[in-house]
PDB file of C-alpha atoms in Angstrom:
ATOM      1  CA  UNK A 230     121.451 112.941 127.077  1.00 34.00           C
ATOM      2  CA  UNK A 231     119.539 110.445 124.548  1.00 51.00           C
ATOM      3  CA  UNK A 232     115.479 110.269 125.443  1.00 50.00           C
ATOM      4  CA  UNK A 233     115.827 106.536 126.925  1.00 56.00           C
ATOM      5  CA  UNK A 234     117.773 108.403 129.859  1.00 61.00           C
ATOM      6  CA  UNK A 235     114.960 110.409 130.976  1.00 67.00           C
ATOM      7  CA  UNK A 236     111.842 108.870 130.760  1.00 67.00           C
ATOM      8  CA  UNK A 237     109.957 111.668 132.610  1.00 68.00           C
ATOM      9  CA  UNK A 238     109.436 113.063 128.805  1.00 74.00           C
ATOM     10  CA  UNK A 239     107.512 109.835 127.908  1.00 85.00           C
ATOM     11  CA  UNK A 240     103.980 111.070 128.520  1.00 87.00           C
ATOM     12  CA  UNK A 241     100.775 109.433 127.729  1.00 88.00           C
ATOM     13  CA  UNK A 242      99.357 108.635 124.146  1.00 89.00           C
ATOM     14  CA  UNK A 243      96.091 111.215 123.845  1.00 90.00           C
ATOM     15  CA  UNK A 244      93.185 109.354 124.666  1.00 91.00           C
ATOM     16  CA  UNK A 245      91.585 108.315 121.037  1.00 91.00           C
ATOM     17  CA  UNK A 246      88.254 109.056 120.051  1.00 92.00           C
ATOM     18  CA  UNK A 247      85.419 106.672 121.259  1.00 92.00           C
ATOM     19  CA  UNK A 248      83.528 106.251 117.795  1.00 94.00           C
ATOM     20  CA  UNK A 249      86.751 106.063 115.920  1.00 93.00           C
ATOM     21  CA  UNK A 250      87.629 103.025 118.054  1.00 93.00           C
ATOM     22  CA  UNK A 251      84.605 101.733 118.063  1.00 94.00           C
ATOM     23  CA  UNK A 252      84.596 101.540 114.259  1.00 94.00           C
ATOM     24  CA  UNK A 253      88.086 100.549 114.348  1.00 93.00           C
ATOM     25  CA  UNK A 254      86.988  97.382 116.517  1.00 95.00           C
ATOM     26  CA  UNK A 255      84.192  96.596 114.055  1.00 94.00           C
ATOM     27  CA  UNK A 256      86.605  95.962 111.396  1.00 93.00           C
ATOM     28  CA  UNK A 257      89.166  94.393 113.696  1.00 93.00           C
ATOM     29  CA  UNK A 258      86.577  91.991 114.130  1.00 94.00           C
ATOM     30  CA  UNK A 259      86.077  90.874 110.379  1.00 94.00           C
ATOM     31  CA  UNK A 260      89.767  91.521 109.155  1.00 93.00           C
ATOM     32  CA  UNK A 261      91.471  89.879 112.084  1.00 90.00           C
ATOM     33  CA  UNK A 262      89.833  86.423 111.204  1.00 93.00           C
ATOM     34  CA  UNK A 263      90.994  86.857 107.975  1.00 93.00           C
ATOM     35  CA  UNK A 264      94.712  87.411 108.579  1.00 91.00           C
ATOM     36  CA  UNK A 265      94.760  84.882 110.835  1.00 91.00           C
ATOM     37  CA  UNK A 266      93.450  82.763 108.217  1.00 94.00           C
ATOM     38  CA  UNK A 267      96.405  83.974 105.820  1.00 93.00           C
ATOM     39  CA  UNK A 268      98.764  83.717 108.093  1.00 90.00           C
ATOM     40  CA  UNK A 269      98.164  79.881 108.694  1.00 93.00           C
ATOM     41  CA  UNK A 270      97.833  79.454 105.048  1.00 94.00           C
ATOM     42  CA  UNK A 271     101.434  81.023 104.630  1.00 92.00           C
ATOM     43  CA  UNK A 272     102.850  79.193 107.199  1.00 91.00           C
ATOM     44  CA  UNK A 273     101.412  75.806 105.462  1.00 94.00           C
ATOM     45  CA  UNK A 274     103.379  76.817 102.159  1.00 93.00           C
ATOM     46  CA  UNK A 275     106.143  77.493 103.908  1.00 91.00           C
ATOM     47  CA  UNK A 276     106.010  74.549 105.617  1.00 91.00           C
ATOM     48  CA  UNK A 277     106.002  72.764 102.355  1.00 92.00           C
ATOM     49  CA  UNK A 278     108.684  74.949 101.108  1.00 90.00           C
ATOM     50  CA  UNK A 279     110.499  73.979 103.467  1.00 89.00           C
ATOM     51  CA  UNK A 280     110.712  70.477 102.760  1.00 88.00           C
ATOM     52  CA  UNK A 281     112.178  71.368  99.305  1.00 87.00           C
ATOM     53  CA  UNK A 282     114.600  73.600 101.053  1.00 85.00           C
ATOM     54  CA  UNK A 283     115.927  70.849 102.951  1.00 84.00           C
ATOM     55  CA  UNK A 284     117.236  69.034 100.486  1.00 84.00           C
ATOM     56  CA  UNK A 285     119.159  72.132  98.768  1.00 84.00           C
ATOM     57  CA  UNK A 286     120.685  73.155 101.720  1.00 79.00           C
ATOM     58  CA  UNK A 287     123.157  70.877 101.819  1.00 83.00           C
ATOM     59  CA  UNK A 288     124.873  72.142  98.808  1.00 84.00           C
ATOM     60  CA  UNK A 289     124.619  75.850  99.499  1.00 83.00           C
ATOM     61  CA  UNK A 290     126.131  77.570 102.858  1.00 81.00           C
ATOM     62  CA  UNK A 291     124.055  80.810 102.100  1.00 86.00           C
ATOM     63  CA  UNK A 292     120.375  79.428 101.195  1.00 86.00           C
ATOM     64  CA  UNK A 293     119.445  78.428 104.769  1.00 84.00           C
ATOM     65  CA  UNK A 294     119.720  82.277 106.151  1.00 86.00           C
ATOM     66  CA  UNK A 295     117.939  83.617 102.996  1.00 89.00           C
ATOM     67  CA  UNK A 296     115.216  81.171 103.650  1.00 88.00           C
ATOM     68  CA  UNK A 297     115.032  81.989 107.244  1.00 88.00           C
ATOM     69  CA  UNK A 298     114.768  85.817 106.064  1.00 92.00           C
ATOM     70  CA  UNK A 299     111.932  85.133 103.517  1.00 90.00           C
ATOM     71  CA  UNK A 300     110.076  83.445 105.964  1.00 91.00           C
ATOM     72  CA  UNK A 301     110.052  85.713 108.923  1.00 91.00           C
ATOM     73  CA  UNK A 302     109.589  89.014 106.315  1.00 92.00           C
ATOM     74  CA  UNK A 303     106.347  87.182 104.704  1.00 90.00           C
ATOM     75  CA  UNK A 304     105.058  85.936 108.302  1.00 88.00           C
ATOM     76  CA  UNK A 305     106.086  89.232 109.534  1.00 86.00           C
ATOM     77  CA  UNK A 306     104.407  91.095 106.405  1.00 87.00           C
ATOM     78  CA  UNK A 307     100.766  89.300 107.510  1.00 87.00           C
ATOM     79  CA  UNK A 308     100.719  89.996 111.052  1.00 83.00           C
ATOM     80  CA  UNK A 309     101.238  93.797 110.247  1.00 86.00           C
ATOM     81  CA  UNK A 310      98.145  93.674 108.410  1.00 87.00           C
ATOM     82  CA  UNK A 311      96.508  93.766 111.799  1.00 85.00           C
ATOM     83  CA  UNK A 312      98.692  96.213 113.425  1.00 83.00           C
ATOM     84  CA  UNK A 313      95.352  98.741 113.371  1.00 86.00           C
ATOM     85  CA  UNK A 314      93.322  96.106 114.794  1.00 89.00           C
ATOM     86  CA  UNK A 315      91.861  96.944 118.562  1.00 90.00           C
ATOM     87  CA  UNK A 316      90.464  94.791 120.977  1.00 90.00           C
ATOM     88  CA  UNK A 317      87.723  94.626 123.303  1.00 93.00           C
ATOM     89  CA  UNK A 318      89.867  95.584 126.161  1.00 91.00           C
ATOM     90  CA  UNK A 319      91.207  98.646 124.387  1.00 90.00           C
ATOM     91  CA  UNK A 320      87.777  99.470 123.288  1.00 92.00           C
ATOM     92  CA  UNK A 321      86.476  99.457 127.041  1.00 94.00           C
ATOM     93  CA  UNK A 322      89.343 101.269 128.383  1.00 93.00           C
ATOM     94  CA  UNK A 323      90.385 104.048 126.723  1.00 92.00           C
ATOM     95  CA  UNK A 324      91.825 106.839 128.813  1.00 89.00           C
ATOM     96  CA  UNK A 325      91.056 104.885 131.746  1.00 93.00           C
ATOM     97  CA  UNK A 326      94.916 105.136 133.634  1.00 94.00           C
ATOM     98  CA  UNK A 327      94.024 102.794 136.738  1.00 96.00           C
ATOM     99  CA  UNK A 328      93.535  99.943 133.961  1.00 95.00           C
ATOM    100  CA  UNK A 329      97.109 100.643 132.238  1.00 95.00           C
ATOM    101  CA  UNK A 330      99.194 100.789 135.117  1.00 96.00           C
ATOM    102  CA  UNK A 331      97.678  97.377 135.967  1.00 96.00           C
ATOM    103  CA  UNK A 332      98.602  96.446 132.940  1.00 95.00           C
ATOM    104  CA  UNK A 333     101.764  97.643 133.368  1.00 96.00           C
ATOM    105  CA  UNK A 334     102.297  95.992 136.617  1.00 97.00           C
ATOM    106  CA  UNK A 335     101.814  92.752 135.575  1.00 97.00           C
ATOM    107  CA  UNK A 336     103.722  92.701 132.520  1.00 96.00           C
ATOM    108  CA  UNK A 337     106.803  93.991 134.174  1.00 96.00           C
ATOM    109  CA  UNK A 338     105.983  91.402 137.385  1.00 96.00           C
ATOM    110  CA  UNK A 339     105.705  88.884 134.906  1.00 96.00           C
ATOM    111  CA  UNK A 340     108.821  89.265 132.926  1.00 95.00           C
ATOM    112  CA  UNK A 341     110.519  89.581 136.550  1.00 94.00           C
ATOM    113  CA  UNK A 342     109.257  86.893 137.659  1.00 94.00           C
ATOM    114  CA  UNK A 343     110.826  85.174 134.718  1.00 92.00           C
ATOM    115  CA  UNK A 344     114.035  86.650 134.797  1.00 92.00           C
ATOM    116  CA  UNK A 345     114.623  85.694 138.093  1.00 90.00           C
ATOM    117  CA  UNK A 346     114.062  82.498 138.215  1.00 88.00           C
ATOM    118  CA  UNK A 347     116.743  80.278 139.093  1.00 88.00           C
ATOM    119  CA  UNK A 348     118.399  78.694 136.136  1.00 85.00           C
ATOM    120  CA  UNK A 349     117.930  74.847 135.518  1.00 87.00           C
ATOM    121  CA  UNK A 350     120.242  72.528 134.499  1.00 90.00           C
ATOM    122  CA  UNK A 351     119.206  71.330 130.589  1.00 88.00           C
ATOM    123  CA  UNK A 352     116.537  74.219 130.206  1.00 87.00           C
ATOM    124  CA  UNK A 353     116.899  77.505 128.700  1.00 87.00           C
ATOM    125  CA  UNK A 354     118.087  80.160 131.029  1.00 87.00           C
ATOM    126  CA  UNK A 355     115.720  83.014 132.076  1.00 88.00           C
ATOM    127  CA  UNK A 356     115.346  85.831 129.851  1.00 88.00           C
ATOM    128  CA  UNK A 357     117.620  89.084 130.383  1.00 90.00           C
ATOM    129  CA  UNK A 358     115.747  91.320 127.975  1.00 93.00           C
ATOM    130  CA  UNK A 359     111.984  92.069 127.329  1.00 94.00           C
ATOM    131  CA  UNK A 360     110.293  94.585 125.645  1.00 94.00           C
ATOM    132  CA  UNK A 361     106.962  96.400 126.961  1.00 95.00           C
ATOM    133  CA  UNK A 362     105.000  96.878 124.164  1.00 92.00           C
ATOM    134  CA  UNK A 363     102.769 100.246 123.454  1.00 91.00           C
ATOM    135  CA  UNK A 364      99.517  98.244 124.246  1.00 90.00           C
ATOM    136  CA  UNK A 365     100.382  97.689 127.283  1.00 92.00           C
ATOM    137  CA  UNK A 366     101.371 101.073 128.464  1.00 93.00           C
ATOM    138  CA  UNK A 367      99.484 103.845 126.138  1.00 91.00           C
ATOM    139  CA  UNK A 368      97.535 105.354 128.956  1.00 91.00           C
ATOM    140  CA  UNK A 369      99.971 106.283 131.543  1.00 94.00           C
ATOM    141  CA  UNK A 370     103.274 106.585 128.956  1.00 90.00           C
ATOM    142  CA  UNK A 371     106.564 105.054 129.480  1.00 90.00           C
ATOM    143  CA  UNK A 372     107.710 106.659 132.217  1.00 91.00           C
ATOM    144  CA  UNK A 373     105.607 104.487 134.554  1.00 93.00           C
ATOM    145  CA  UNK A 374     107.237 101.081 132.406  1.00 93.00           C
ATOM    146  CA  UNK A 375     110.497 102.965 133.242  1.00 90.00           C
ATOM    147  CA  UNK A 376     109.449 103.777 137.093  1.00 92.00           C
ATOM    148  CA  UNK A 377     107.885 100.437 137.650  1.00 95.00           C
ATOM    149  CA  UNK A 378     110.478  98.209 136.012  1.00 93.00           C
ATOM    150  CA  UNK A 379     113.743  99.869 137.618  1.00 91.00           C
ATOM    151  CA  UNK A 380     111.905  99.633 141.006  1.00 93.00           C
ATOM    152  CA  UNK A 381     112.073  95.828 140.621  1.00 93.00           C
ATOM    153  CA  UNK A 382     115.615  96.065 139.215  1.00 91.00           C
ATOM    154  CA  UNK A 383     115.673  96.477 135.443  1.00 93.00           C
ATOM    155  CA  UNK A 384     117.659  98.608 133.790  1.00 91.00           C
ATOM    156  CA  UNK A 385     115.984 100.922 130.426  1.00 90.00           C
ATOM    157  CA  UNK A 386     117.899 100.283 127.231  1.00 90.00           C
ATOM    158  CA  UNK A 387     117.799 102.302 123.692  1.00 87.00           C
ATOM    159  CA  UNK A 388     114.320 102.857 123.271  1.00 84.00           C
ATOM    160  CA  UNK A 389     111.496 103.811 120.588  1.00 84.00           C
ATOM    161  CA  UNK A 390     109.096 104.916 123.276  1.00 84.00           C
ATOM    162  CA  UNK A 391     106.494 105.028 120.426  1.00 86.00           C
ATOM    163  CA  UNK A 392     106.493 101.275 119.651  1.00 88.00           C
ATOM    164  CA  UNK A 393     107.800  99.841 122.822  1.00 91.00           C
ATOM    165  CA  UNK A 394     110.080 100.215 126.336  1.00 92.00           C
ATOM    166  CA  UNK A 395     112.898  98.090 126.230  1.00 93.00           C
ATOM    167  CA  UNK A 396     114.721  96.631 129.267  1.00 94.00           C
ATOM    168  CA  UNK A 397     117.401  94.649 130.427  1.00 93.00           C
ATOM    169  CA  UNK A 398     117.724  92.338 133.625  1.00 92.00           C
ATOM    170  CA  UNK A 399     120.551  94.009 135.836  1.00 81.00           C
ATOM    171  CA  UNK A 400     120.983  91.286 137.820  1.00 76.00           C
ATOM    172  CA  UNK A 401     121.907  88.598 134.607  1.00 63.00           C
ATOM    173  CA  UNK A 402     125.295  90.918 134.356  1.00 59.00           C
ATOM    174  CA  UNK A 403     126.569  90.179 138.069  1.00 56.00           C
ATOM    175  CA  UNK A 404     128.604  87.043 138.238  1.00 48.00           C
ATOM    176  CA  UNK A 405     127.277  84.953 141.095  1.00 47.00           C
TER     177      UNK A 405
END
């Protein structure tokens, strides 16, 4: 049986220490500005490069994917910077579980909400995936994700409980 089929062995994250966050918030507070500032300076060069890339295109079938690779790896490669960042909220509610699994309730009510929406005509159709990411779930594990979210009719998919809780909208696979 593979770990995403019994989510009663996704348990809590231990509850981090207070000062540790607290210093971890101080920094988030000067580095954060500063990665977002990178990341918009980034995005301006390759917004520029971009222009240049339009005109070789054209003439290569293989540059365009490259491109699009570069760009989401060096985008990608800024915003990790401030993976270790925490926020106020985290900060103020460490450990406390009535806070996560409203958290938890209203991420999975939200991406419901969107999946079942009715489909219009010339819009995108409603997403059948999502992904529950550790933020949102770190004090009460991913069992409640997994309880919660197949309550409301989602179905769990291969999971790395440590980064995220992946699901899938059961009802996008019936044909009606």
């Amino acid at each position: 049986m593979d770990v995403y089929e019994n989510p009663a062995t996704w348990t809590a994250r231990p509850v981090r220490s207070r000062r540790r966050l607290a210093l971890r918030f101080a920094g988030s507070v000067v580095w954060f500005p500063v990665v977002c500032a990178m990341w918009a300076a980034m995005f301006a060069v390759i917004l520029v490069l971009s222009l240049f890339a339009d005109a070789i295109t054209p003439f290569s079938n293989s540059f365009e994917g490259r491109f699009l690779k570069a760009t989401d790896r060096a985008l990608g490669g800024v915003m990790r910077m401030a993976s270790w960042c925490v926020s106020w909220p985290e900060l103020r509610h460490e450990g406390d579980v009535a806070y996560y699994r409203a958290r938890v309730e209203k991420a999975v009510g939200k991406w419901t909400a969107r999946a079942s929406a009715p489909a219009r005509p010339k819009k995108p159709k409603p997403p059948v995936e999502c992904a529950i990411p550790l933020r949102d779930y770190r004090g009460v594990g991913g069992w409640y994700v997994a309880e919660v979210a197949l309550a409301q009719g989602w179905e769990l998919r291969p999971t790395d409980e440590y980064k995220e809780v992946r699901l899938w909208w059961s009802a996008a696979s019936r044909v009606g």
